[in-house]
Short mmCIF file of C-alpha atoms in Angstrom, two decimals:
data_model
loop_
_atom_site.label_atom_id
_atom_site.label_comp_id
_atom_site.label_asym_id
_atom_site.label_seq_id
_atom_site.Cartn_x
_atom_site.Cartn_y
_atom_site.Cartn_z
CA MET H 18 16.33 -19.37 -20.68
CA GLU H 19 15.76 -20.64 -17.15
CA PRO H 20 12.09 -21.34 -16.39
CA ILE H 21 10.43 -19.17 -13.74
CA LYS H 22 7.86 -20.37 -11.24
CA ILE H 23 5.15 -18.01 -10.04
CA ASN H 24 6.07 -18.84 -6.45
CA ASP H 25 9.42 -17.16 -7.12
CA TYR H 26 7.65 -13.97 -6.07
CA LYS H 27 8.22 -15.17 -2.49
CA THR H 28 11.89 -15.98 -2.77
CA HIS H 29 12.96 -13.12 -5.04
CA LYS H 30 15.18 -15.55 -6.93
CA ILE H 31 14.45 -13.35 -9.91
CA SER H 32 14.49 -9.56 -9.76
CA ASP H 33 11.60 -7.33 -10.81
CA SER H 34 13.71 -6.04 -13.68
CA ASP H 35 14.32 -9.55 -14.98
CA VAL H 36 10.62 -10.36 -14.69
CA ILE H 37 9.76 -7.24 -16.69
CA CYS H 38 12.29 -8.14 -19.39
CA ARG H 39 10.74 -11.60 -19.68
CA ILE H 40 7.26 -10.05 -19.92
CA HIS H 41 8.48 -7.85 -22.76
CA SER H 42 9.71 -11.03 -24.44
CA GLY H 43 6.18 -12.42 -24.45
CA GLU H 44 5.85 -14.21 -21.09
CA LYS H 45 2.99 -12.05 -19.88
CA GLU H 46 1.92 -14.72 -17.37
CA LEU H 47 4.93 -13.66 -15.28
CA TYR H 48 3.16 -10.37 -14.53
CA GLU H 49 1.50 -12.34 -11.73
CA ILE H 50 4.84 -12.31 -9.88
CA LEU H 51 4.84 -8.51 -9.82
CA LEU H 52 1.22 -8.46 -8.64
CA ARG H 53 1.82 -10.81 -5.76
CA ARG H 54 4.99 -9.01 -4.71
CA ASN H 55 3.25 -5.63 -4.61
CA ASN H 56 -0.36 -6.36 -3.61
CA GLN H 57 0.20 -5.72 0.09
CA LYS H 58 2.10 -2.48 -0.39
CA LEU H 59 -0.26 -1.10 -3.04
CA TYR H 60 -3.29 -1.98 -0.93
CA ARG H 61 -1.89 -0.21 2.12
CA VAL H 62 -1.14 2.94 0.13
CA ILE H 63 -4.61 3.16 -1.40
CA ARG H 64 -6.15 2.17 1.94
CA SER H 65 -4.68 5.29 3.51
CA TYR H 66 -6.94 7.35 1.23
CA ILE H 67 -10.10 5.23 0.86
CA ASN H 68 -11.79 2.76 3.21
CA ASP H 69 -14.13 0.94 0.82
CA LEU H 70 -12.70 -2.51 -0.05
CA THR H 71 -14.60 -2.85 -3.34
CA GLU H 72 -13.39 0.54 -4.51
CA ILE H 73 -9.83 -0.15 -3.36
CA GLU H 74 -9.72 -3.40 -5.32
CA ASP H 75 -11.11 -1.61 -8.38
CA ILE H 76 -8.38 1.04 -8.14
CA MET H 77 -5.75 -1.65 -7.64
CA GLN H 78 -6.94 -3.45 -10.75
CA ASN H 79 -6.89 -0.23 -12.79
CA THR H 80 -3.42 0.55 -11.45
CA TYR H 81 -2.03 -2.83 -12.46
CA LEU H 82 -3.64 -2.67 -15.90
CA LYS H 83 -2.30 0.82 -16.53
CA ALA H 84 1.14 -0.25 -15.32
CA TYR H 85 1.04 -3.23 -17.68
CA GLU H 86 0.07 -1.02 -20.62
CA LYS H 87 2.88 1.43 -19.79
CA LEU H 88 5.43 -1.18 -18.73
CA TYR H 89 7.71 -0.13 -21.58
CA GLN H 90 8.06 3.26 -19.85
CA PHE H 91 9.50 1.76 -16.67
CA LYS H 92 13.09 2.81 -16.08
CA HIS H 93 15.10 -0.05 -14.65
CA ASN H 94 17.27 2.29 -12.59
CA SER H 95 14.38 2.72 -10.12
CA GLN H 96 12.27 0.30 -8.12
CA PHE H 97 9.18 -1.09 -9.80
CA SER H 98 7.20 -0.79 -6.55
CA THR H 99 7.88 2.96 -6.36
CA TRP H 100 6.81 3.44 -9.98
CA LEU H 101 3.68 1.37 -9.35
CA ILE H 102 2.75 3.29 -6.20
CA ARG H 103 2.93 6.59 -8.06
CA ILE H 104 0.45 5.21 -10.58
CA GLY H 105 -1.75 3.94 -7.74
CA ILE H 106 -1.78 7.29 -5.96
CA ASN H 107 -2.66 9.10 -9.18
CA GLU H 108 -5.50 6.64 -9.82
CA THR H 109 -6.76 7.12 -6.27
CA LEU H 110 -6.68 10.91 -6.40
CA ALA H 111 -8.40 10.86 -9.80
CA ARG H 112 -11.16 8.68 -8.34
CA LEU H 113 -11.60 10.98 -5.36
CA LYS H 114 -11.71 13.99 -7.65
CA THR H 115 -14.58 12.53 -9.69
CA LYS H 116 -16.46 12.01 -6.43
CA GLY H 117 -15.86 15.57 -5.34
CA LYS H 118 -13.60 14.31 -2.57
CA TYR H 119 -10.25 15.34 -3.94
CA LEU H 120 -7.64 15.23 -1.20
CA ASN H 121 -5.05 17.95 -1.50
CA LEU H 122 -2.05 16.74 0.46
CA TYR H 123 -1.11 20.33 1.24
CA LYS H 124 -4.38 21.20 2.98
CA SER H 125 -4.53 21.70 6.72
CA GLU H 126 -5.39 18.71 8.86
CA ASN H 127 -8.85 20.07 9.67
CA SER H 128 -9.86 20.48 6.03
CA VAL H 129 -10.34 16.78 5.21
CA PRO H 130 -13.06 14.67 6.84
CA ASN H 131 -11.75 11.63 8.64
CA ASP H 132 -13.55 8.40 7.77
CA PHE H 133 -10.61 6.05 8.18
CA ILE H 134 -11.43 2.51 9.33
CA LEU H 135 -9.01 -0.36 9.74
CA GLU H 136 -9.92 -4.00 9.51
CA ILE H 137 -7.26 -6.01 11.31
CA PRO H 138 -7.40 -9.80 11.14
CA ASP H 139 -5.97 -11.98 13.89
CA ALA H 140 -2.57 -13.22 12.75
CA GLU H 141 -2.08 -15.63 15.62
CA GLN H 142 -4.02 -18.23 17.55
CA LEU H 143 -4.31 -16.56 20.94
CA ASN H 144 -6.16 -17.50 24.09
CA PRO H 145 -9.41 -15.57 24.71
CA GLU H 146 -7.87 -13.16 27.20
CA LYS H 147 -4.93 -12.30 24.97
CA LYS H 148 -7.25 -11.98 21.98
CA MET H 149 -9.38 -9.46 23.84
CA ILE H 150 -6.34 -7.44 24.96
CA ARG H 151 -4.89 -7.49 21.45
CA GLN H 152 -8.19 -6.46 19.88
CA GLU H 153 -8.66 -3.59 22.31
CA ALA H 154 -5.11 -2.39 21.69
CA LYS H 155 -5.59 -2.45 17.93
CA GLN H 156 -8.89 -0.60 18.23
CA ILE H 157 -7.09 2.15 20.10
CA LEU H 158 -4.43 2.20 17.39
CA GLU H 159 -7.12 2.39 14.69
CA LYS H 160 -8.75 5.38 16.35
CA THR H 161 -5.39 7.08 16.81
CA ILE H 162 -4.46 6.66 13.15
CA ASP H 163 -7.98 7.81 12.26
CA LEU H 164 -7.24 11.19 13.83
CA LEU H 165 -4.33 11.86 11.49
CA ASP H 166 -4.88 14.11 8.52
CA VAL H 167 -4.43 12.26 5.21
CA LYS H 168 -1.13 13.99 4.39
CA TYR H 169 0.35 12.71 7.64
CA ARG H 170 -1.49 9.40 7.58
CA THR H 171 -0.14 8.46 4.15
CA VAL H 172 3.47 9.21 5.08
CA TYR H 173 3.04 7.37 8.39
CA VAL H 174 1.62 4.25 6.73
CA LEU H 175 4.29 4.16 4.03
CA ARG H 176 7.12 4.56 6.54
CA GLU H 177 6.03 2.90 9.79
CA VAL H 178 3.69 0.21 8.48
CA GLU H 179 5.16 -0.56 5.06
CA GLY H 180 8.76 0.24 5.96
CA MET H 181 9.61 2.29 2.88
CA SER H 182 12.64 4.56 2.91
CA MET H 183 12.36 8.36 3.05
CA ALA H 184 13.69 8.55 -0.51
CA GLU H 185 11.05 6.11 -1.77
CA ILE H 186 8.24 8.02 -0.06
CA SER H 187 9.59 11.29 -1.42
CA ASP H 188 9.57 9.82 -4.92
CA CYS H 189 6.07 8.37 -4.56
CA LEU H 190 4.41 11.50 -3.16
CA GLY H 191 6.39 14.12 -5.05
CA LEU H 192 7.66 15.69 -1.82
CA THR H 193 11.15 16.58 -0.68
CA VAL H 194 12.81 14.19 1.76
CA SER H 195 12.82 17.05 4.25
CA ASN H 196 9.06 17.48 3.89
CA VAL H 197 8.53 13.74 4.33
CA LYS H 198 10.57 13.82 7.55
CA VAL H 199 8.58 16.76 8.89
CA ARG H 200 5.26 15.04 8.18
CA LEU H 201 6.42 11.81 9.74
CA HIS H 202 7.64 13.63 12.82
CA ARG H 203 4.33 15.46 13.18
CA ALA H 204 2.40 12.22 12.69
CA LYS H 205 4.35 10.59 15.49
CA ASP H 206 3.80 13.62 17.69
CA MET H 207 0.06 13.24 17.17
CA ILE H 208 0.14 9.62 18.24
CA ARG H 209 0.50 9.13 21.95
CA GLU H 210 3.86 7.80 23.06
CA GLU H 211 2.34 4.75 24.71
CA LEU H 212 0.68 3.76 21.39
CA TYR H 213 3.77 4.14 19.25
CA GLU H 214 5.08 0.62 19.89
CA LEU H 215 1.71 -0.80 18.91
CA SER H 216 1.82 1.14 15.65
CA LEU H 217 4.83 -0.90 14.52
CA ASP H 218 2.63 -4.00 14.17
CA THR H 219 2.72 -4.85 10.44
CA ASP H 220 -0.47 -6.91 10.64
CA ILE H 221 -2.53 -3.83 9.86
CA PHE H 222 -3.78 -3.09 6.33
CA GLU H 223 -3.26 -6.72 5.32
CA PHE H 224 -4.15 -7.75 1.79
CA GLY H 225 -3.49 -11.44 1.49
CA PHE H 226 -4.96 -14.87 0.86
CA SER H 227 -8.29 -14.69 -1.02
CA LYS H 228 -8.11 -10.91 -1.50
CA CYS H 229 -4.68 -11.25 -3.10
CA ASP H 230 -5.84 -14.13 -5.29
CA THR H 231 -8.94 -12.23 -6.42
CA ILE H 232 -7.08 -9.15 -7.65
CA VAL H 233 -4.43 -11.33 -9.32
CA ASP H 234 -7.09 -13.32 -11.18
CA LYS H 235 -8.92 -10.18 -12.36
CA VAL H 236 -5.77 -8.50 -13.66
CA MET H 237 -4.29 -11.60 -15.29
CA ASN H 238 -7.61 -12.34 -17.04
CA ALA H 239 -7.75 -8.78 -18.34
CA ILE H 240 -4.28 -8.61 -19.90
#
């Protein structure tokens, strides 16, 4: 059997399904590939519900551990990331419920308090003037996203920031594709037209470098 390098998570030389089959065969160290491939997406999803980094990382760890325990239930005719996100959302909602902050995605937009904060790192080396302009623009974007109700915010992040398809979002959130489209349309309507281009910047909700390494180490040490 051809050896697999952990850095293959970047190149996708091996599919998620093949990785999972190898894990079932006893190569549990390859689970790290799935973690690194999905850390960013899972973080962004959970981040659309909760803004505490420590709590987000704890939920991510629990999600990965639960997914590992239930890996035999994964159906290879679907995407692993979609299956994982469903677990992550369930873990997040369960956590919010225990805190008395359960977020019903069908509630009106005025029924959920907005405490959404984005931390956006600089992705480029810019001159001071451009840095200031970029920072101010992102702060405006943060405040605009902050105004969205969670049911719109989640769909918006999954589609416009993470780039997931309508079908994937529908599967993750348990909504019809039609409902997803309506929520996305309303989210866009609530964001000013002049800010929409800024909202396509995929630097937001980043979960990389040391954060990525930390969650990988915790999960791999626990399995």
